[in-house]
CSV table of C-alpha atoms and ligand atoms in Angstrom, one decimal:
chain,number,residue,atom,x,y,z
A,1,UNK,CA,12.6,-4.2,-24.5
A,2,UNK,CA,16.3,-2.6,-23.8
A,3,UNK,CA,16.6,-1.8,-20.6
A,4,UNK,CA,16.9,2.4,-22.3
A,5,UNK,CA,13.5,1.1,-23.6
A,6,UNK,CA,12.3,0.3,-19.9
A,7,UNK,CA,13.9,3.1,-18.1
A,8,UNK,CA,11.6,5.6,-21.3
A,9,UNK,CA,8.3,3.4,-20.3
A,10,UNK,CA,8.8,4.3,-16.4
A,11,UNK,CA,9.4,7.4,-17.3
A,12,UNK,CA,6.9,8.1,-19.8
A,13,UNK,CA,4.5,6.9,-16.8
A,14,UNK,CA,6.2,9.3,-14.3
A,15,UNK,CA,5.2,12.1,-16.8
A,16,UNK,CA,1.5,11.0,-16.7
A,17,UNK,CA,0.3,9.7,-13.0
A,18,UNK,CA,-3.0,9.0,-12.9
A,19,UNK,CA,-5.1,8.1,-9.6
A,20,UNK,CA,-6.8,5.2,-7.8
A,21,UNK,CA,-9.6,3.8,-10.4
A,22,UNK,CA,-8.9,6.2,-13.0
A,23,UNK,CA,-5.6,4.1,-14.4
A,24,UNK,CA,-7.0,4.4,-17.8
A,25,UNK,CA,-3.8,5.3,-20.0
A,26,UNK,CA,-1.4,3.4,-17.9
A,27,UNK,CA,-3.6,0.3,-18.3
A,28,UNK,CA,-3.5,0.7,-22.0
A,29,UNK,CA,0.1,1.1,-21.9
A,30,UNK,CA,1.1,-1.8,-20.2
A,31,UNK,CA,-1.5,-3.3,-22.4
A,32,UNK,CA,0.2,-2.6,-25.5
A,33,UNK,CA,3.4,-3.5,-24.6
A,34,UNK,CA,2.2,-7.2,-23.6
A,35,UNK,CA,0.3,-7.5,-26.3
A,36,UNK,CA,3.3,-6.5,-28.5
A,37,UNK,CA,5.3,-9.6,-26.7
A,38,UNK,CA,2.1,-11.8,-27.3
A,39,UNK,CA,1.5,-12.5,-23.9
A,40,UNK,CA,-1.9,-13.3,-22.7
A,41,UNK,CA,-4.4,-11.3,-20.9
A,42,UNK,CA,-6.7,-11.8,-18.5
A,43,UNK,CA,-9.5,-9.6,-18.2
A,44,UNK,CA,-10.2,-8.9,-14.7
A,45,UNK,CA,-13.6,-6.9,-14.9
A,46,UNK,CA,-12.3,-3.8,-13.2
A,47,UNK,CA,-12.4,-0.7,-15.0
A,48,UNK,CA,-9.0,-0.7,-14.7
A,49,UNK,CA,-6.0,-3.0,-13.9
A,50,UNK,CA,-5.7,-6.4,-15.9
A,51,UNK,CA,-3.4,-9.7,-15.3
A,52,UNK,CA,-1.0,-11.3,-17.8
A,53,UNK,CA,-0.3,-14.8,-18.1
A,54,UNK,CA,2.2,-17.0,-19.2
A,55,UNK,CA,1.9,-20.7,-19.2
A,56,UNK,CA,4.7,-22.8,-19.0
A,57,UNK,CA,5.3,-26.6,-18.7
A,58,UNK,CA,3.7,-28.5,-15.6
A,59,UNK,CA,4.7,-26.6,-12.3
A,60,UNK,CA,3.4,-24.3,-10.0
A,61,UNK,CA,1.5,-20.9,-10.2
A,62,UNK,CA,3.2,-17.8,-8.7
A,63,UNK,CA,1.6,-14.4,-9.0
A,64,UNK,CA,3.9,-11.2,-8.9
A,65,UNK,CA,2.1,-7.9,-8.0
A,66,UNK,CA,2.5,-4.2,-9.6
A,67,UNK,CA,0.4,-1.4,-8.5
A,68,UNK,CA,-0.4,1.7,-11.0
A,69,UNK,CA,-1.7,4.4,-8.5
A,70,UNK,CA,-0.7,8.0,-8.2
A,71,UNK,CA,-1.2,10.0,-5.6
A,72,UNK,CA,-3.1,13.7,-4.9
A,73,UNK,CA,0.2,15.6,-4.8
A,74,UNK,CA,2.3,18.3,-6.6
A,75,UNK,CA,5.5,17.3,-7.6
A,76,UNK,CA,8.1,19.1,-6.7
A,77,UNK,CA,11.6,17.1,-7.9
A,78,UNK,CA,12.1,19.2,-11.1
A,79,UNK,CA,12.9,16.4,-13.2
A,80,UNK,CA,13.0,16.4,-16.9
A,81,UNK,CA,10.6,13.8,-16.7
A,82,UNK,CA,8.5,15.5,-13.9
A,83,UNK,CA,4.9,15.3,-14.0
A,84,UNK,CA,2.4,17.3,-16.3
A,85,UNK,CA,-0.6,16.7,-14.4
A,86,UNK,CA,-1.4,19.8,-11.7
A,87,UNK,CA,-1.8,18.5,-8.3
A,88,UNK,CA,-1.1,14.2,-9.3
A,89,UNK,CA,2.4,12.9,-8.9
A,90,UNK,CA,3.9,9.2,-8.8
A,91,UNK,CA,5.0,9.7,-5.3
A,92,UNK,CA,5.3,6.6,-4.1
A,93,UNK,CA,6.8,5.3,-7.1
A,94,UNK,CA,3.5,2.9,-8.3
A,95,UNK,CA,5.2,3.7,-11.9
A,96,UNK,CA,8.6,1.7,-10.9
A,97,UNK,CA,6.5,-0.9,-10.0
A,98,UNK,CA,4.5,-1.0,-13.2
A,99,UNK,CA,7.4,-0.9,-15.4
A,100,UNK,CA,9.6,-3.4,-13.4
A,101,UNK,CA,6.6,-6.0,-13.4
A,102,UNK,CA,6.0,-5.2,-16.8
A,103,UNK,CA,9.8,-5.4,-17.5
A,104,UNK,CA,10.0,-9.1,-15.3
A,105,UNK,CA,6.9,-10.4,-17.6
A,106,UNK,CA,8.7,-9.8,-20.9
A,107,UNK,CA,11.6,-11.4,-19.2
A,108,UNK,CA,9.8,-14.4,-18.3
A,109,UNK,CA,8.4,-14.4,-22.2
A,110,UNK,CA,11.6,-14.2,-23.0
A,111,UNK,CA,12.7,-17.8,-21.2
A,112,UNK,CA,9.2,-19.1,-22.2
A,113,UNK,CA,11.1,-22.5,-23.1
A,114,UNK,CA,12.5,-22.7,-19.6
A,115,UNK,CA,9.4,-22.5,-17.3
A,116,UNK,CA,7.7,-24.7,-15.8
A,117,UNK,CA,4.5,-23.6,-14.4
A,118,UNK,CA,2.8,-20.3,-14.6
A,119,UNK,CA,3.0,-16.8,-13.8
A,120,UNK,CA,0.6,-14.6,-13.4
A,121,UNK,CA,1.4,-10.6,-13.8
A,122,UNK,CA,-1.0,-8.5,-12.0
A,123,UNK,CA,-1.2,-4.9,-12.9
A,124,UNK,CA,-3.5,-3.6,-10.1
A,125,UNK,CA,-5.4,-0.4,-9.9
A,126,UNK,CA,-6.1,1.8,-6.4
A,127,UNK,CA,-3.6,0.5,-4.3
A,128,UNK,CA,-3.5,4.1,-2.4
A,129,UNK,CA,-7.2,4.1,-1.3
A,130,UNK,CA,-6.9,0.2,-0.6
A,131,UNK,CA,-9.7,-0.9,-2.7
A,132,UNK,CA,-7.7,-2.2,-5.8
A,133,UNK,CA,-6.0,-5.3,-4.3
A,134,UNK,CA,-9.4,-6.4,-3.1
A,135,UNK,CA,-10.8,-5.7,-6.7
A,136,UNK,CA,-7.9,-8.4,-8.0
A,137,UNK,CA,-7.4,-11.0,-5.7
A,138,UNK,CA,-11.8,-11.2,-5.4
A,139,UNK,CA,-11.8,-11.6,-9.6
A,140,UNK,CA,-11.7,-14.8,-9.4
A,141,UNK,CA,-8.4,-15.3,-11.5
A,142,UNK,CA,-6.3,-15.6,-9.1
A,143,UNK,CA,-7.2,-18.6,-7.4
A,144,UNK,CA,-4.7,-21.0,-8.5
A,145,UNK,CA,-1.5,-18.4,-7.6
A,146,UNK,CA,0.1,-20.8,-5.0
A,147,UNK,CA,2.9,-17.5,-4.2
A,148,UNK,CA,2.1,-14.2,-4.5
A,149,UNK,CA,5.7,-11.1,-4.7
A,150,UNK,CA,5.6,-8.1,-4.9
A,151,UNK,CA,8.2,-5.1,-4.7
A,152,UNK,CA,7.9,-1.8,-3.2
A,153,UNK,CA,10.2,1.2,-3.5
A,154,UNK,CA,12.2,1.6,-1.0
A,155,UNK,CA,14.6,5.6,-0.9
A,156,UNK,CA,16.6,4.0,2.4
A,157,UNK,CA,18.7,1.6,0.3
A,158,UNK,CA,20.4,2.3,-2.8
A,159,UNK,CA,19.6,0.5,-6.2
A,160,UNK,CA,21.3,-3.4,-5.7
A,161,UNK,CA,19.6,-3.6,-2.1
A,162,UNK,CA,16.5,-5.6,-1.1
A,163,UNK,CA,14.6,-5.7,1.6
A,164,UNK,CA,13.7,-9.3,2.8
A,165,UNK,CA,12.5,-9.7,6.2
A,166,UNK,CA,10.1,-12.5,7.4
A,167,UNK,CA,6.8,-11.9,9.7
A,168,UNK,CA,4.9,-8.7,9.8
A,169,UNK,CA,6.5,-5.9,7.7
A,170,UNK,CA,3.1,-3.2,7.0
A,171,UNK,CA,0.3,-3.0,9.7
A,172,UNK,CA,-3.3,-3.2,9.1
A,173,UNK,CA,-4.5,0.3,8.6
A,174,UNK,CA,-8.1,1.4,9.6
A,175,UNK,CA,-9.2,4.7,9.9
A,176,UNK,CA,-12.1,5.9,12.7
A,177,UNK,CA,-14.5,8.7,12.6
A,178,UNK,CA,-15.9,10.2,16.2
A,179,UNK,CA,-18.5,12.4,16.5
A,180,UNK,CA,-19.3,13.7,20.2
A,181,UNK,CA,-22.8,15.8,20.3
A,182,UNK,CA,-23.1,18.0,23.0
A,183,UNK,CA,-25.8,21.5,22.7
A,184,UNK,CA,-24.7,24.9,21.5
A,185,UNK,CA,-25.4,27.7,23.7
A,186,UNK,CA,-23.9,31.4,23.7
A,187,UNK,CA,-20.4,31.3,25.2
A,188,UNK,CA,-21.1,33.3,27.3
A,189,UNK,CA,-23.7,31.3,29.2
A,190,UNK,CA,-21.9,27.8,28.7
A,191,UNK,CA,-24.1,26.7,31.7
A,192,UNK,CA,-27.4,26.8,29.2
A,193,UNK,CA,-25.9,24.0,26.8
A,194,UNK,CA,-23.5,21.3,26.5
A,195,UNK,CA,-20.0,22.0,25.5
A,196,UNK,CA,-18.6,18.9,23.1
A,197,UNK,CA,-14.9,20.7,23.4
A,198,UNK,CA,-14.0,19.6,26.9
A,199,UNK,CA,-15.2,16.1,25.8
A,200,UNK,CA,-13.4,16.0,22.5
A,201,UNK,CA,-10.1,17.4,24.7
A,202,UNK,CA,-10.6,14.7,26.8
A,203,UNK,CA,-10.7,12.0,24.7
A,204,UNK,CA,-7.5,13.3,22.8
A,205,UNK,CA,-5.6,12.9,26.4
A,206,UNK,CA,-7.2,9.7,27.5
A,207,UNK,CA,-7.2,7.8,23.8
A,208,UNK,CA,-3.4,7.2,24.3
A,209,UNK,CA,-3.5,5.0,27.4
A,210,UNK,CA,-4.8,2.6,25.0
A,211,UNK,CA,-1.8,2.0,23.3
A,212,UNK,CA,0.4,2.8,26.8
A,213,UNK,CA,-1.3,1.0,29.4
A,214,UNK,CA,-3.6,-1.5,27.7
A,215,UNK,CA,-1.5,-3.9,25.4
A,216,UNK,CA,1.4,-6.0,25.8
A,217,UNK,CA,4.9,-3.9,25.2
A,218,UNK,CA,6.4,-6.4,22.8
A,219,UNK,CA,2.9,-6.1,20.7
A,220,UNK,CA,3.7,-2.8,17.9
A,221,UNK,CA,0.1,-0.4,17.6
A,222,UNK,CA,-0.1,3.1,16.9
A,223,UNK,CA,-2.7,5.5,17.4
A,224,UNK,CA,-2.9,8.9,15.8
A,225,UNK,CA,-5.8,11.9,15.8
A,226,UNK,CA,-5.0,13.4,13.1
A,227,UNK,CA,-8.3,15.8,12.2
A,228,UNK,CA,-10.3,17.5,15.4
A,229,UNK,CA,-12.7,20.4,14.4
A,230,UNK,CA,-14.9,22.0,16.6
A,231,UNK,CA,-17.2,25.4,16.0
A,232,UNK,CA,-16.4,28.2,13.9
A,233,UNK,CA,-16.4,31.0,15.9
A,234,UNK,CA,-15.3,32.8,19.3
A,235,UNK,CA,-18.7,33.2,21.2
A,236,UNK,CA,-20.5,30.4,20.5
A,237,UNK,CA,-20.6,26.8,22.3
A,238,UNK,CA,-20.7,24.3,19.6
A,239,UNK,CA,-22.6,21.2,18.6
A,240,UNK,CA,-20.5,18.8,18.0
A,241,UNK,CA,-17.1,18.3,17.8
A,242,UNK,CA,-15.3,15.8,14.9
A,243,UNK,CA,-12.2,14.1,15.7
A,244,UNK,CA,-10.8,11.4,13.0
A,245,UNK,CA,-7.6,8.9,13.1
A,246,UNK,CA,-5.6,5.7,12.3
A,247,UNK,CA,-5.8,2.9,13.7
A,248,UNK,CA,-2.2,0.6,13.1
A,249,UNK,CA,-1.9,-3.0,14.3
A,250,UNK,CA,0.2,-6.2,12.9
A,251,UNK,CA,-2.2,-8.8,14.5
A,252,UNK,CA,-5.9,-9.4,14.7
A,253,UNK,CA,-6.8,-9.6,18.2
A,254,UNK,CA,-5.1,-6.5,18.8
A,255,UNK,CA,-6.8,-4.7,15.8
A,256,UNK,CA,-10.1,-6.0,17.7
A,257,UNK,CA,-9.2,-5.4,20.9
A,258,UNK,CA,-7.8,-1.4,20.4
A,259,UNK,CA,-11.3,-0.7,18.2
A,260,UNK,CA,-13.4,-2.1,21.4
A,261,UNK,CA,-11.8,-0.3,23.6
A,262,UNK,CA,-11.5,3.3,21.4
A,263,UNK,CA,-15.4,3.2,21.0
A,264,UNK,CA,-15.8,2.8,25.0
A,265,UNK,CA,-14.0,5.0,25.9
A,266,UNK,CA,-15.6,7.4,23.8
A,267,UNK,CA,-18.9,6.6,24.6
A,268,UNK,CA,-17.6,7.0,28.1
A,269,UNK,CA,-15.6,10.3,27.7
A,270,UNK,CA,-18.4,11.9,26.3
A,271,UNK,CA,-21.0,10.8,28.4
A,272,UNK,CA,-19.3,12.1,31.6
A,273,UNK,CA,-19.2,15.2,30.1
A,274,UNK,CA,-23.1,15.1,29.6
A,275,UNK,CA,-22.3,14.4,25.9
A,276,UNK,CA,-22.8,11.7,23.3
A,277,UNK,CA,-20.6,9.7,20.7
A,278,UNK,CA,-20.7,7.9,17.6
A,279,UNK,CA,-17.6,6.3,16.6
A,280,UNK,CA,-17.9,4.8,12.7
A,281,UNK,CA,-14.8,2.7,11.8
A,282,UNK,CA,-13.5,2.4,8.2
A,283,UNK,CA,-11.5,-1.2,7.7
A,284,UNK,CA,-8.4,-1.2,6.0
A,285,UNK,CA,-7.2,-4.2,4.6
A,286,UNK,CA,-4.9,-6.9,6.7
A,287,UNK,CA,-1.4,-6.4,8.0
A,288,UNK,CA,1.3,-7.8,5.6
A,289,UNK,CA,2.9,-10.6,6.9
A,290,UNK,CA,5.8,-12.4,4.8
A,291,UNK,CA,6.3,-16.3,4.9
A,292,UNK,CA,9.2,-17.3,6.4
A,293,UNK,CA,10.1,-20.3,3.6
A,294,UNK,CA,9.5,-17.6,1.0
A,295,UNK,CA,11.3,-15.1,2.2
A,296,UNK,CA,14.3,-17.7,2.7
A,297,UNK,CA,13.6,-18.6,-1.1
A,298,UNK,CA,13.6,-15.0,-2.1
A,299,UNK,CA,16.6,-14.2,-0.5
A,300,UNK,CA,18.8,-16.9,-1.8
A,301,UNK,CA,17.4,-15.6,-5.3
A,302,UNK,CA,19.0,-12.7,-4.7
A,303,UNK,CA,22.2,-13.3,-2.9
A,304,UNK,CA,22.4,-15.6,-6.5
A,305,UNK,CA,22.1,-12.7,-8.7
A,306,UNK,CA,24.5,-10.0,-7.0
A,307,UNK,CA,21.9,-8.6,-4.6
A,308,UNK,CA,23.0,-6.9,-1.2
A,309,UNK,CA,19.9,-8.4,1.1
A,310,UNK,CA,18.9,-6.3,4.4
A,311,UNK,CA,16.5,-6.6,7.1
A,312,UNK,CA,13.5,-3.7,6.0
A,313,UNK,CA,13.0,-1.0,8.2
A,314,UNK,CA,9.9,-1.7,10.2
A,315,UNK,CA,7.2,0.6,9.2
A,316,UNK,CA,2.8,0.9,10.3
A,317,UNK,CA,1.6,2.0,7.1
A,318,UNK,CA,-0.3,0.0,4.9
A,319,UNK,CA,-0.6,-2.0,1.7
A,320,UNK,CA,-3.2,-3.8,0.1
A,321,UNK,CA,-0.6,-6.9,-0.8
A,322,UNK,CA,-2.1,-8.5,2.0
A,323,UNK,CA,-5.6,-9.0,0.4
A,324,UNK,CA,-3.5,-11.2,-2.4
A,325,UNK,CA,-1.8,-13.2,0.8
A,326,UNK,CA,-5.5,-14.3,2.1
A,327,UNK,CA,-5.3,-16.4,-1.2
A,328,UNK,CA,-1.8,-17.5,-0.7
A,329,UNK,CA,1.6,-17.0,1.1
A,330,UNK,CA,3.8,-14.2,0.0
A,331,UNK,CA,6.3,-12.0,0.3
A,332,UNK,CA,6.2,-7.9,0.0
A,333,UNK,CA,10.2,-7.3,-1.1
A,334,UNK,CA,11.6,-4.0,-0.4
A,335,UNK,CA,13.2,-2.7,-3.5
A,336,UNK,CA,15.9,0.1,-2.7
A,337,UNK,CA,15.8,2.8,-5.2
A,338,UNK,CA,18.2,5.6,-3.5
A,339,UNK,CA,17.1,9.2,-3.2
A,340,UNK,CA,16.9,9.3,0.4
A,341,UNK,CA,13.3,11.4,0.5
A,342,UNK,CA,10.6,9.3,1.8
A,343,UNK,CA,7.8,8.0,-0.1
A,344,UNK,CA,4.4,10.3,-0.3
A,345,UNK,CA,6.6,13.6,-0.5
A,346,UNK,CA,6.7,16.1,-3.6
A,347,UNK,CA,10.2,15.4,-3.9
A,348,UNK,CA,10.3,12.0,-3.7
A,349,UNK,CA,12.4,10.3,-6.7
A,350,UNK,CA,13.6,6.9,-7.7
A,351,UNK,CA,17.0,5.9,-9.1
A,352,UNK,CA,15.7,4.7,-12.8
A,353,UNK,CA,19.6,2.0,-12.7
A,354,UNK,CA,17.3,0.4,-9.6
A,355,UNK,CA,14.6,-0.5,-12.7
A,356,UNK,CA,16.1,-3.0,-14.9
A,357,UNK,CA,18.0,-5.7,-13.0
A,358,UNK,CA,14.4,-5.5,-10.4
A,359,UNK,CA,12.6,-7.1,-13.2
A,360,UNK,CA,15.5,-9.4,-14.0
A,361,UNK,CA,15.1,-10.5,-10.3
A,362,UNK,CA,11.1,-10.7,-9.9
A,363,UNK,CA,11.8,-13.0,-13.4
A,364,UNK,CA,14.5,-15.6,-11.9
A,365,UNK,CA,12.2,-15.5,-9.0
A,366,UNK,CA,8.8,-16.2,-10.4
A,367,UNK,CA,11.0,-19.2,-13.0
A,368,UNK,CA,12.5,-20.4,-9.9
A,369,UNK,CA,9.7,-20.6,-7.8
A,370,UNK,CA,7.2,-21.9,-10.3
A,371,UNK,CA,9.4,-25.2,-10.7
A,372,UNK,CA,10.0,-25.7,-7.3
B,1,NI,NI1,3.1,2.6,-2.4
């Protein structure tokens, strides 16, 4: 494939995002073009999502990630190649990674005669509602990857600029669910039932000494409310009231520890206000944490091939790449595509001369690492 060729393929997915689980036509076409190379595939046993392979001489096995997803959002970049799918955009620029995996596999095809070792292409599905890179790295098939890589866009740096930074670089994110149960009464006789508002109020307040007066400084959390609902009218005293949030934490005991302490406190909260709680938690998957060797590795890669390497900008959202690093060390590479608009928004857009020499690198670095 020319690069033209690979620039029309991420394109061509741009045009036609589809969402979590539902990857059916971009599955197919990264299908096709492997197949056209005559690279193997692996069937994973997802509905979506598959893994190429390409077997070298004796060496090591290194895994390199793409993830397919598209997100519930209308796009809003008016670009020739803009979506035609109402309400579903590749805001986060999954498509980029699909075609730059798919364009470092032909690559690696390409040099078939010069590896040594084995790489193993994975083309995962659902990486937005973190359910797809459990999916892969629990097939089975993945077992043997001894490295796992994987780039993300990245609109702060410009095509030529990747982000190598060892340690934690995405937090665990897990989201939380409270319900506080109070009784309804009239409002104008408050005194006859239990109001869940004051409670819920409360709890909004008194949630953030968590993260300001309960954990070490030096130790990064976040915790946001981001959904609080309560009655639907002026004169009545409600039920219950609903508040939901993110949890955000780079290390395990702290994740533990900020989840122990959120429940209490709304068991607490409520209960002083004659009310009850139920706090259900929802489990993201792990924080990302890059190897320090890797990252070393990765970096002299690309200083090698012309790369400007920075330090990522730290950041508590989330990626399922780390279900892949329970099987193995890793690194999550930031991949700077320009643009400037950060990813998730409608008008989010990558720079397509970003797309070519990304595969070339994810290639020299899966040849290079696999006969290390
Ligand atoms: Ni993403």
């Amino acid at each position: 494939m020319t690069e033209q060729q690979l620039i029309a393929f991420f394109q061509d997915l741009h045009r036609h995002p589809e969402l979590g689980n539902e990857e059916v036509r971009t599955t197919k076409k990264v299908r096709e073009a492997l197949t056209e190379a005559g690279i193997e595939i692996l069937d994973p046993g997802t509905a979506t999502g598959l893994i190429a392979v390409i077997r070298g001489g004796p060496g090591r096995v290194i895994g390199l990630r793409a993830d397919m997803d598209a997100l519930p959002v209308q796009e809003e970049t008016g670009l020739a190649y803009e979506s035609c799918v109402p309400g579903k955009m590749h805001a986060c620029g999954h498509d980029f990674h699909t075609a730059c995996m798919l364009g470092a596999a032909l690559a690696i095809k390409e040099r078939e005669n010069e590896l040594s070792g084995t790489v193993k292409i994975v083309f995962q599905p659902a990486e937005e509602i973190s359910n797809g890179g459990y999916q892969m790295a629990h097939s089975g098939l993945l077992n043997d990857v001894q490295e796992f890589y994987a780039g993300h866009t990245y609109p702060a740096f410009p095509a030529g600029t990747l982000g190598i930074k060892e340690g934690p670089v995405m937090a665990a994110p897990d989201a939380f669910t409270i319900r506080i149960r109070g009784r309804g009464a009239h409002a104008g006789n408050p005194h006859l039932g239990v109001d869940p508002i004051p409670a819920a109020a409360a709890l909004v307040l008194s949630a953030q000494s968590i993260i300001s007066r309960t954990k070490n400084a030096f130790e990064p959390a976040v915790l946001s409310i981001t959904h609080l609902q309560a009655g639907n009218t002026w004169n009545v005293v409600p039920e219950e009231a609903l508040l939901e949030g993110t949890v955000r934490t780079l290390h395990e005991d702290l994740r533990g520890q900020i989840h122990a302490r959120l429940t209490a406190m709304a068991d607490a909260v409520a209960q002083a206000h004659g009310c009850t709680a139920e706090t259900e938690w929802q489990i993201g998957p792990p924080p990302v944490i890059n190897d320090a060797a890797l990252c070393q590795a990765a970096r002299q890669v690309a200083l090698s091939m012309g790369f400007q390497v920075d330090r990522q900008a730290d950041t508590m959202g989330g990626e399922d790449f780390s279900e892949y690093l329970n099987l193995a060390p890793g690194v999550f590479i930031r991949v700077g595509t320009g643009g400037g608009i950060p990813n998730h928004h409608p008008q989010f857009t990558v720079d397509p001369a970003a797309l070519a020499p990304a595969a070339r690198f994810f290639a020299e670095l899966a040849l290079n690492r696999a006969r290390s």
